[in-house]
CSV table of C-alpha atoms and ligand atoms in Angstrom, one decimal:
chain,number,residue,atom,x,y,z
A,1,UNK,CA,-30.5,-26.8,0.7
A,2,UNK,CA,-28.1,-23.9,1.0
A,3,UNK,CA,-28.0,-24.5,4.8
A,4,UNK,CA,-27.4,-28.2,4.4
A,5,UNK,CA,-24.5,-27.5,2.0
A,6,UNK,CA,-23.0,-24.9,4.4
A,7,UNK,CA,-23.4,-27.4,7.2
A,8,UNK,CA,-21.6,-30.1,5.2
A,9,UNK,CA,-18.7,-27.7,4.3
A,10,UNK,CA,-18.4,-26.8,8.0
A,11,UNK,CA,-18.4,-30.5,9.0
A,12,UNK,CA,-15.7,-31.2,6.4
A,13,UNK,CA,-13.6,-28.3,7.7
A,14,UNK,CA,-13.8,-29.6,11.2
A,15,UNK,CA,-12.8,-33.1,10.1
A,16,UNK,CA,-9.8,-31.6,8.2
A,17,UNK,CA,-8.8,-29.6,11.3
A,18,UNK,CA,-9.1,-32.5,13.6
A,19,UNK,CA,-7.1,-34.7,11.4
A,20,UNK,CA,-4.6,-31.9,10.8
A,21,UNK,CA,-4.8,-32.9,7.2
A,22,UNK,CA,-4.0,-30.7,4.3
A,23,UNK,CA,-7.6,-30.4,3.1
A,24,UNK,CA,-8.6,-28.6,-0.1
A,25,UNK,CA,-11.3,-26.1,0.8
A,26,UNK,CA,-11.8,-25.0,-2.8
A,27,UNK,CA,-12.7,-28.5,-3.8
A,28,UNK,CA,-15.0,-29.0,-0.7
A,29,UNK,CA,-17.0,-25.9,-1.5
A,30,UNK,CA,-17.2,-25.5,-5.3
A,31,UNK,CA,-18.6,-28.0,-7.8
A,32,UNK,CA,-16.2,-29.1,-10.5
A,33,UNK,CA,-17.0,-27.4,-13.8
A,34,UNK,CA,-17.9,-29.3,-16.9
A,35,UNK,CA,-14.9,-29.8,-19.2
A,36,UNK,CA,-15.6,-30.2,-22.9
A,37,UNK,CA,-14.0,-33.2,-24.5
A,38,UNK,CA,-11.9,-32.2,-27.5
A,39,UNK,CA,-14.0,-29.2,-28.5
A,40,UNK,CA,-13.3,-27.9,-32.1
A,41,UNK,CA,-12.6,-24.3,-32.9
A,42,UNK,CA,-11.9,-22.4,-36.1
A,43,UNK,CA,-8.2,-22.4,-36.9
A,44,UNK,CA,-6.5,-19.2,-36.0
A,45,UNK,CA,-8.9,-18.2,-33.2
A,46,UNK,CA,-7.8,-17.6,-29.6
A,47,UNK,CA,-10.0,-20.5,-28.6
A,48,UNK,CA,-8.2,-22.9,-31.1
A,49,UNK,CA,-4.8,-21.6,-29.8
A,50,UNK,CA,-5.7,-22.1,-26.1
A,51,UNK,CA,-7.2,-25.6,-26.8
A,52,UNK,CA,-4.1,-26.5,-28.7
A,53,UNK,CA,-1.8,-25.3,-25.9
A,54,UNK,CA,-3.8,-27.3,-23.3
A,55,UNK,CA,-3.5,-24.6,-20.7
A,56,UNK,CA,-5.4,-21.3,-20.0
A,57,UNK,CA,-3.4,-18.4,-18.4
A,58,UNK,CA,-5.7,-16.5,-16.1
A,59,UNK,CA,-4.8,-13.2,-14.3
A,60,UNK,CA,-6.7,-12.9,-11.0
A,61,UNK,CA,-6.3,-11.5,-7.5
A,62,UNK,CA,-4.6,-13.6,-4.8
A,63,UNK,CA,-5.7,-11.5,-1.7
A,64,UNK,CA,-9.4,-10.8,-2.1
A,65,UNK,CA,-11.6,-13.2,0.0
A,66,UNK,CA,-14.7,-14.3,-1.9
A,67,UNK,CA,-13.3,-13.4,-5.4
A,68,UNK,CA,-9.7,-14.4,-5.7
A,69,UNK,CA,-7.7,-15.6,-2.7
A,70,UNK,CA,-4.7,-17.9,-2.5
A,71,UNK,CA,-5.4,-20.4,0.3
A,72,UNK,CA,-2.9,-22.1,2.6
A,73,UNK,CA,-2.3,-24.9,0.1
A,74,UNK,CA,-1.3,-22.3,-2.5
A,75,UNK,CA,-4.5,-22.7,-4.6
A,76,UNK,CA,-6.7,-19.8,-5.5
A,77,UNK,CA,-10.4,-19.8,-4.7
A,78,UNK,CA,-13.3,-17.4,-5.2
A,79,UNK,CA,-16.0,-16.3,-7.6
A,80,UNK,CA,-13.6,-14.9,-10.2
A,81,UNK,CA,-11.6,-18.2,-10.0
A,82,UNK,CA,-14.8,-20.2,-10.6
A,83,UNK,CA,-15.9,-18.0,-13.5
A,84,UNK,CA,-12.6,-18.6,-15.1
A,85,UNK,CA,-13.0,-22.4,-14.6
A,86,UNK,CA,-16.3,-22.3,-16.4
A,87,UNK,CA,-14.7,-20.7,-19.4
A,88,UNK,CA,-11.7,-23.0,-19.3
A,89,UNK,CA,-14.1,-26.0,-19.2
A,90,UNK,CA,-15.7,-24.9,-22.5
A,91,UNK,CA,-12.2,-24.7,-24.0
A,92,UNK,CA,-11.6,-28.3,-22.9
A,93,UNK,CA,-9.2,-27.1,-20.2
A,94,UNK,CA,-9.5,-28.8,-16.7
A,95,UNK,CA,-9.1,-26.7,-13.6
A,96,UNK,CA,-5.7,-28.2,-12.9
A,97,UNK,CA,-4.5,-27.1,-16.3
A,98,UNK,CA,-5.2,-23.4,-15.6
A,99,UNK,CA,-2.1,-21.3,-14.9
A,100,UNK,CA,-3.1,-18.7,-12.3
A,101,UNK,CA,-1.2,-15.4,-12.5
A,102,UNK,CA,-1.4,-13.0,-9.6
A,103,UNK,CA,-2.6,-9.7,-11.1
A,104,UNK,CA,-2.9,-6.6,-8.9
A,105,UNK,CA,-5.2,-3.9,-10.2
A,106,UNK,CA,-2.5,-1.6,-11.7
A,107,UNK,CA,-1.0,-4.3,-14.0
A,108,UNK,CA,-4.2,-5.7,-15.5
A,109,UNK,CA,-4.0,-4.0,-18.9
A,110,UNK,CA,-0.2,-4.5,-19.0
A,111,UNK,CA,-0.4,-8.3,-18.6
A,112,UNK,CA,-3.1,-8.5,-21.3
A,113,UNK,CA,-1.2,-6.3,-23.8
A,114,UNK,CA,2.0,-8.2,-23.0
A,115,UNK,CA,0.4,-11.6,-23.7
A,116,UNK,CA,1.3,-12.8,-20.2
A,117,UNK,CA,-2.2,-14.1,-19.7
A,118,UNK,CA,-5.1,-15.1,-22.0
A,119,UNK,CA,-7.7,-13.3,-19.8
A,120,UNK,CA,-8.0,-11.3,-16.6
A,121,UNK,CA,-10.9,-12.2,-14.3
A,122,UNK,CA,-10.1,-9.9,-11.3
A,123,UNK,CA,-13.0,-7.7,-10.0
A,124,UNK,CA,-12.2,-5.7,-13.2
A,125,UNK,CA,-14.6,-2.8,-13.9
A,126,UNK,CA,-15.5,-2.3,-17.5
A,127,UNK,CA,-14.8,1.3,-18.5
A,128,UNK,CA,-14.0,3.4,-21.6
A,129,UNK,CA,-10.4,4.3,-20.4
A,130,UNK,CA,-9.5,0.6,-20.1
A,131,UNK,CA,-11.3,-0.2,-23.4
A,132,UNK,CA,-8.7,2.0,-25.1
A,133,UNK,CA,-6.1,-0.7,-24.4
A,134,UNK,CA,-8.1,-4.0,-24.0
A,135,UNK,CA,-11.5,-5.5,-24.6
A,136,UNK,CA,-14.0,-6.8,-22.1
A,137,UNK,CA,-16.4,-9.8,-22.2
A,138,UNK,CA,-19.3,-9.6,-19.9
A,139,UNK,CA,-20.4,-8.0,-17.6
A,140,UNK,CA,-20.8,-11.0,-15.4
A,141,UNK,CA,-21.5,-9.1,-12.1
A,142,UNK,CA,-22.4,-5.6,-11.0
A,143,UNK,CA,-20.6,-4.3,-7.9
A,144,UNK,CA,-20.6,-0.7,-6.4
A,145,UNK,CA,-18.0,1.3,-4.5
A,146,UNK,CA,-18.5,1.7,-0.7
A,147,UNK,CA,-16.5,2.5,2.4
A,148,UNK,CA,-15.2,0.2,5.2
A,149,UNK,CA,-14.1,1.5,8.6
A,150,UNK,CA,-13.3,0.0,12.1
A,151,UNK,CA,-16.4,-1.2,13.9
A,152,UNK,CA,-16.0,1.4,16.6
A,153,UNK,CA,-15.7,4.4,14.2
A,154,UNK,CA,-18.9,6.5,14.3
A,155,UNK,CA,-17.4,9.5,12.6
A,156,UNK,CA,-17.2,8.2,9.0
A,157,UNK,CA,-20.5,7.1,7.7
A,158,UNK,CA,-20.1,7.5,4.0
A,159,UNK,CA,-17.8,9.3,1.4
A,160,UNK,CA,-19.2,12.7,2.4
A,161,UNK,CA,-17.7,12.3,5.9
A,162,UNK,CA,-14.2,12.5,4.5
A,163,UNK,CA,-14.3,16.2,3.8
A,164,UNK,CA,-15.8,16.8,7.3
A,165,UNK,CA,-12.9,14.8,8.8
A,166,UNK,CA,-9.9,16.2,6.9
A,167,UNK,CA,-7.4,14.4,9.1
A,168,UNK,CA,-9.0,11.0,8.3
A,169,UNK,CA,-7.0,8.8,5.9
A,170,UNK,CA,-8.7,6.6,3.3
A,171,UNK,CA,-6.9,3.7,1.6
A,172,UNK,CA,-7.4,2.3,-1.8
A,173,UNK,CA,-5.3,0.6,-4.6
A,174,UNK,CA,-3.2,2.0,-7.4
A,175,UNK,CA,-4.8,1.6,-10.8
A,176,UNK,CA,-8.3,1.0,-9.4
A,177,UNK,CA,-11.5,2.9,-10.3
A,178,UNK,CA,-12.3,3.5,-6.5
A,179,UNK,CA,-9.0,5.3,-6.1
A,180,UNK,CA,-10.0,7.7,-8.8
A,181,UNK,CA,-13.6,8.1,-7.8
A,182,UNK,CA,-12.9,8.9,-4.1
A,183,UNK,CA,-10.8,11.9,-5.0
A,184,UNK,CA,-13.8,14.2,-5.4
A,185,UNK,CA,-14.9,13.5,-1.8
A,186,UNK,CA,-11.5,14.5,-0.2
A,187,UNK,CA,-10.6,17.7,1.5
A,188,UNK,CA,-7.0,17.3,0.2
A,189,UNK,CA,-5.1,14.6,-1.9
A,190,UNK,CA,-3.1,13.8,1.3
A,191,UNK,CA,-6.1,12.0,2.6
A,192,UNK,CA,-5.6,9.2,0.1
A,193,UNK,CA,-3.2,6.3,0.8
A,194,UNK,CA,-2.5,3.9,-2.1
A,195,UNK,CA,-1.2,0.4,-2.0
A,196,UNK,CA,-0.9,-2.3,-4.6
A,197,UNK,CA,-3.5,-4.6,-2.9
A,198,UNK,CA,-6.6,-4.3,-0.8
A,199,UNK,CA,-5.2,-6.7,1.8
A,200,UNK,CA,-2.6,-4.0,2.6
A,201,UNK,CA,-5.3,-1.5,3.1
A,202,UNK,CA,-7.2,-3.9,5.4
A,203,UNK,CA,-3.9,-4.4,7.4
A,204,UNK,CA,-3.5,-0.6,7.7
A,205,UNK,CA,-7.0,-0.2,8.9
A,206,UNK,CA,-6.4,-2.8,11.5
A,207,UNK,CA,-3.2,-1.1,12.7
A,208,UNK,CA,-4.9,2.3,12.7
A,209,UNK,CA,-2.7,3.8,10.0
A,210,UNK,CA,-5.7,4.6,8.0
A,211,UNK,CA,-9.3,5.3,9.0
A,212,UNK,CA,-11.2,3.9,6.1
A,213,UNK,CA,-10.8,1.6,3.0
A,214,UNK,CA,-12.7,2.2,-0.2
A,215,UNK,CA,-13.4,-0.2,-3.0
A,216,UNK,CA,-16.2,-2.4,-4.3
A,217,UNK,CA,-18.8,-3.5,-1.7
A,218,UNK,CA,-18.3,-7.2,-2.4
A,219,UNK,CA,-14.5,-7.0,-1.9
A,220,UNK,CA,-15.0,-5.1,1.4
A,221,UNK,CA,-17.6,-7.6,2.6
A,222,UNK,CA,-15.0,-10.3,2.2
A,223,UNK,CA,-12.6,-8.4,4.5
A,224,UNK,CA,-15.4,-7.7,6.9
A,225,UNK,CA,-16.2,-11.4,7.1
A,226,UNK,CA,-12.6,-12.2,7.9
A,227,UNK,CA,-12.2,-9.4,10.5
A,228,UNK,CA,-13.8,-11.1,13.5
A,229,UNK,CA,-16.1,-8.1,13.9
A,230,UNK,CA,-13.3,-5.5,13.7
A,231,UNK,CA,-14.5,-3.9,10.4
A,232,UNK,CA,-17.9,-2.7,9.1
A,233,UNK,CA,-19.3,-1.1,5.9
A,234,UNK,CA,-20.8,2.3,6.1
A,235,UNK,CA,-23.1,4.3,3.8
A,236,UNK,CA,-24.6,3.2,0.5
A,237,UNK,CA,-22.7,2.2,-2.6
A,238,UNK,CA,-22.0,5.4,-4.6
A,239,UNK,CA,-20.8,4.0,-8.0
A,240,UNK,CA,-21.5,1.2,-10.4
A,241,UNK,CA,-18.8,-1.3,-11.1
A,242,UNK,CA,-19.8,-3.8,-13.8
A,243,UNK,CA,-17.2,-6.6,-13.8
A,244,UNK,CA,-15.8,-7.7,-17.2
A,245,UNK,CA,-13.3,-10.3,-18.4
A,246,UNK,CA,-10.3,-8.5,-19.9
A,247,UNK,CA,-8.9,-9.9,-23.1
A,248,UNK,CA,-6.8,-8.7,-26.0
A,249,UNK,CA,-8.2,-5.6,-27.6
A,250,UNK,CA,-10.5,-6.4,-30.6
A,251,UNK,CA,-10.7,-10.1,-30.1
A,252,UNK,CA,-14.4,-10.2,-30.8
A,253,UNK,CA,-14.6,-14.0,-31.4
A,254,UNK,CA,-13.1,-14.8,-28.0
A,255,UNK,CA,-15.3,-12.2,-26.4
A,256,UNK,CA,-18.4,-13.7,-27.9
A,257,UNK,CA,-17.3,-17.2,-27.0
A,258,UNK,CA,-16.9,-16.1,-23.4
A,259,UNK,CA,-20.3,-14.4,-23.3
A,260,UNK,CA,-22.0,-17.4,-24.9
A,261,UNK,CA,-20.3,-19.8,-22.5
A,262,UNK,CA,-21.5,-17.9,-19.5
A,263,UNK,CA,-25.1,-17.6,-20.9
A,264,UNK,CA,-25.1,-21.4,-21.6
A,265,UNK,CA,-23.8,-22.2,-18.1
A,266,UNK,CA,-26.1,-20.0,-15.9
A,267,UNK,CA,-26.5,-22.9,-13.4
A,268,UNK,CA,-22.8,-23.3,-13.0
A,269,UNK,CA,-22.5,-19.5,-12.6
A,270,UNK,CA,-25.0,-19.4,-9.7
A,271,UNK,CA,-23.3,-22.4,-8.2
A,272,UNK,CA,-20.0,-20.6,-8.5
A,273,UNK,CA,-21.4,-17.6,-6.7
A,274,UNK,CA,-23.1,-19.6,-3.9
A,275,UNK,CA,-20.0,-21.6,-3.1
A,276,UNK,CA,-17.7,-18.5,-2.9
A,277,UNK,CA,-18.7,-14.9,-2.5
A,278,UNK,CA,-22.3,-16.0,-1.8
A,279,UNK,CA,-21.1,-17.6,1.5
A,280,UNK,CA,-20.0,-14.1,2.7
A,281,UNK,CA,-22.6,-12.5,5.0
A,282,UNK,CA,-24.4,-9.5,3.3
A,283,UNK,CA,-24.0,-10.7,-0.3
A,284,UNK,CA,-26.9,-11.6,-2.6
A,285,UNK,CA,-27.0,-14.1,-5.4
A,286,UNK,CA,-26.8,-12.1,-8.7
A,287,UNK,CA,-28.6,-12.8,-11.9
A,288,UNK,CA,-26.2,-13.2,-14.8
A,289,UNK,CA,-26.3,-9.7,-16.6
A,290,UNK,CA,-27.0,-9.4,-20.3
A,291,UNK,CA,-23.6,-9.2,-22.0
A,292,UNK,CA,-22.6,-6.0,-23.7
A,293,UNK,CA,-21.9,-6.1,-27.5
A,294,UNK,CA,-18.3,-7.3,-28.1
A,295,UNK,CA,-15.9,-4.8,-29.8
B,1,LIG,N1,-13.6,-2.9,-9.7
B,1,LIG,C1,-12.6,-1.9,-9.4
B,1,LIG,C2,-11.6,-1.8,-10.5
B,1,LIG,O1,-11.6,-2.6,-11.4
B,1,LIG,C3,-12.0,-2.1,-8.0
B,1,LIG,C4,-11.6,-3.4,-7.7
B,1,LIG,C5,-10.2,-3.7,-8.1
B,1,LIG,O2,-9.3,-2.8,-8.0
B,1,LIG,O3,-9.9,-4.9,-8.5
B,1,LIG,O4,-10.7,-1.0,-10.4
């Protein structure tokens, strides 16, 4: 079934290319989510406000294949995008009424606190430091930090190799958990190069300006799959990165609504995975994790 689906998507892509048409890959590969008709919410809740506004503002990544990537038609696609569409649907918001806001790692708490978005779905690890400023629904996925290098690199085979190769440079992203967690494995702070986005790290790895990139395994697998064999992952995952949906601090009702929505739409969640990150080689279909209590 999965094979047939992939074959169909491939066939559609070929047709689109042959006809030089402006196809819509996101629509080819992901099922449209259910959109509730005129759902009712208690007055004063975030759900009521969003339903009334008729639009959901979602912060996500625009440069991460499989999770949040802006395609050539200017539309975003990926697992985080599909998860946001499931939640939007339960609020009565159709996908075309979602406002996508590009949200690099370092500004995620800022855009929530500044009310620039209603939620952030952006490979966003739940942790206590972030919980001082915002709240998280979820988790909806469990990733783990790993290392990516050029395919012909046989010196770096995990985080421990960084101390053994003190001239090697490793790239990550400002404001991310991997940038913090890799520090203990470095011979000196100079080994760490930071950018705003992981695609900049991938470009630097391709150019030889850095020797490794570190972040969550599933993000790296997306870059490996787009690298035409130039990149590979090495070593095991060495952290746990439970992904949450960032919302305004203390909005327990909205957090519970998001958690209930995901639990009630497990089939759509699996479908969302399989049509996005699940198409990347090396990924496995997750089970929807039990949500943490909202606070
Ligand atoms: N999950 C990690 C984090 O939230 C790394 C991925 C990212 O930067 O988006 O910091």
